[in-house]
Amino acid sequence: MNICESINSLAGYGLASGLIEEDDVVYTKNRLLELFNLDGFESAEQASFVPADESCKSSLENILKEMLDYAVEKKFIEDSIVYRDLFDTKIMGCLVPRPSEVRRTFWNLYKNSSCRKATDWYYKFSQDTDYIRRYRVCKDLKWKSATEYGDIDITINLSKPEKDPKAIAAARNARQGGYPACLLCRENEGYAGRVNHAARQTHRIIPIQLGGRQFGLQYSPYVYYNEHCIVFSYEHEPMKISPETFRCLFDFIKLFPHYIIGSNADLPIVGGSILSHNHFQGGNYEFPMAKAPVEKTFSVPGFESVSLGIVKWPMSVIRLSGKNSDDVCVLADRILEKWKAYTDEQAFIFAETDGEKHNTITPIARMNGNLFELDLVLRNNITTEEHPLGVFHPHAELHHIKKENIGLIEVMGLAVLPSRLKTELSGLEDAILAGADFSSDETLGKHYEWVQSFLPKYSGITRESVGKILKDEVGIVFAKVLEDAGVYKRTSEGKKAFEKFIKSL
């Protein structure tokens, strides 16, 4: 396929996916000719031909590859995943409607059909534009593991490309621009990107009002779960868990009751990867924590309309529910205020040491039937010499599987594990079946003690069974990761200390 055929095929894809209409074909093809520094097509037949059958929709990856190969051949770009991603986003930007058109379509569907129809359309649109790269997301490894807390979700994320050494060097030497201020800022919409900042020509934002303030709705390009969305403040301001947070979460739920929404904590170690820009994450997905039952209920004087209970979960979760979201929020305010100042030395919970505050909350809101439900996960980021990365953080013996912060998504029971594990688990399968001593292996050695600890549980391990065994054991490790992150342990002493806090409300 030559470049002119590729341009025709991409225009056909635009028609088949609904990104462009018949009236847009010539305009779109001319924009693509300009992008590739071409004066025209090689023949009149090529100039007029546009394949618009459904097959175009499944061949986007190949069409873009042909175009990128041509760009590399003509020295438009370097042959690197970073430069290819920058350029193919520029290509797809030629097919994407202006923000005003996208917003008009979304809100027309919302008002004249339903909120679900609007988000269904927006999610498909975000995939059709290649903002969400379907052909990468489908490579992610996903499975469920049974634990004493119910099935938990495991994913090894392979859709976020790793930079090659040349791109890493270029990023290090590149201008450290302040525009956009971060990857969540509204100024990313349509931004061309650079070697140290992702291109966003295909990015479109839906403005929404939460708590009387302006926020933007978008989807995550890496979709860790179904319809994984991000809701960010229009202002570049730090993460902050406050009474306003709870009201914003429920305002979102009232707009999109088929979604859940939550916020990372606002302190290092227990927060997410971006603390500099206030944002929430949600989506159309039922997380394992939402399925976990309440194991003990309590009543708080003055809040008879709100039920409060401790959730059977490896982390310390208080679940509030009620028919009136305002009542739920007022009780949540009290819990937040109390927890931020709460110290229980016997449980090794310190609100503050040396002027540094440690207590915060990871909140998650959802509808449960006709009830407004709010899970408040108690967090503490204190460190010690024994646990320099955090006392309530995965401990060192679990770092071979998960070392990174336990953010909102993991808190809810979905493990987002590093891509290295795909190769390492495959290597462990071979080593186990061969009965090899891999304790000194540079890559696999870190898993040796773990494997030796669970192998006695199994007999007659085969090529057919070894993969599932490893996946099950990874799930057990992740449950322990969450237990480490829990401020109150699942022991009788831990449960008493948890109840002590609740009774202090």
GROMACS .gro file of C-alpha atoms in nm, residues 125 305 472:
model
    3
  125PHE     CA    1  -1.567   0.820   2.000
  305SER     CA    2  -3.077   0.840   5.833
  472ASP     CA    3  -0.364  -1.744   4.174
   0.00000   0.00000   0.00000
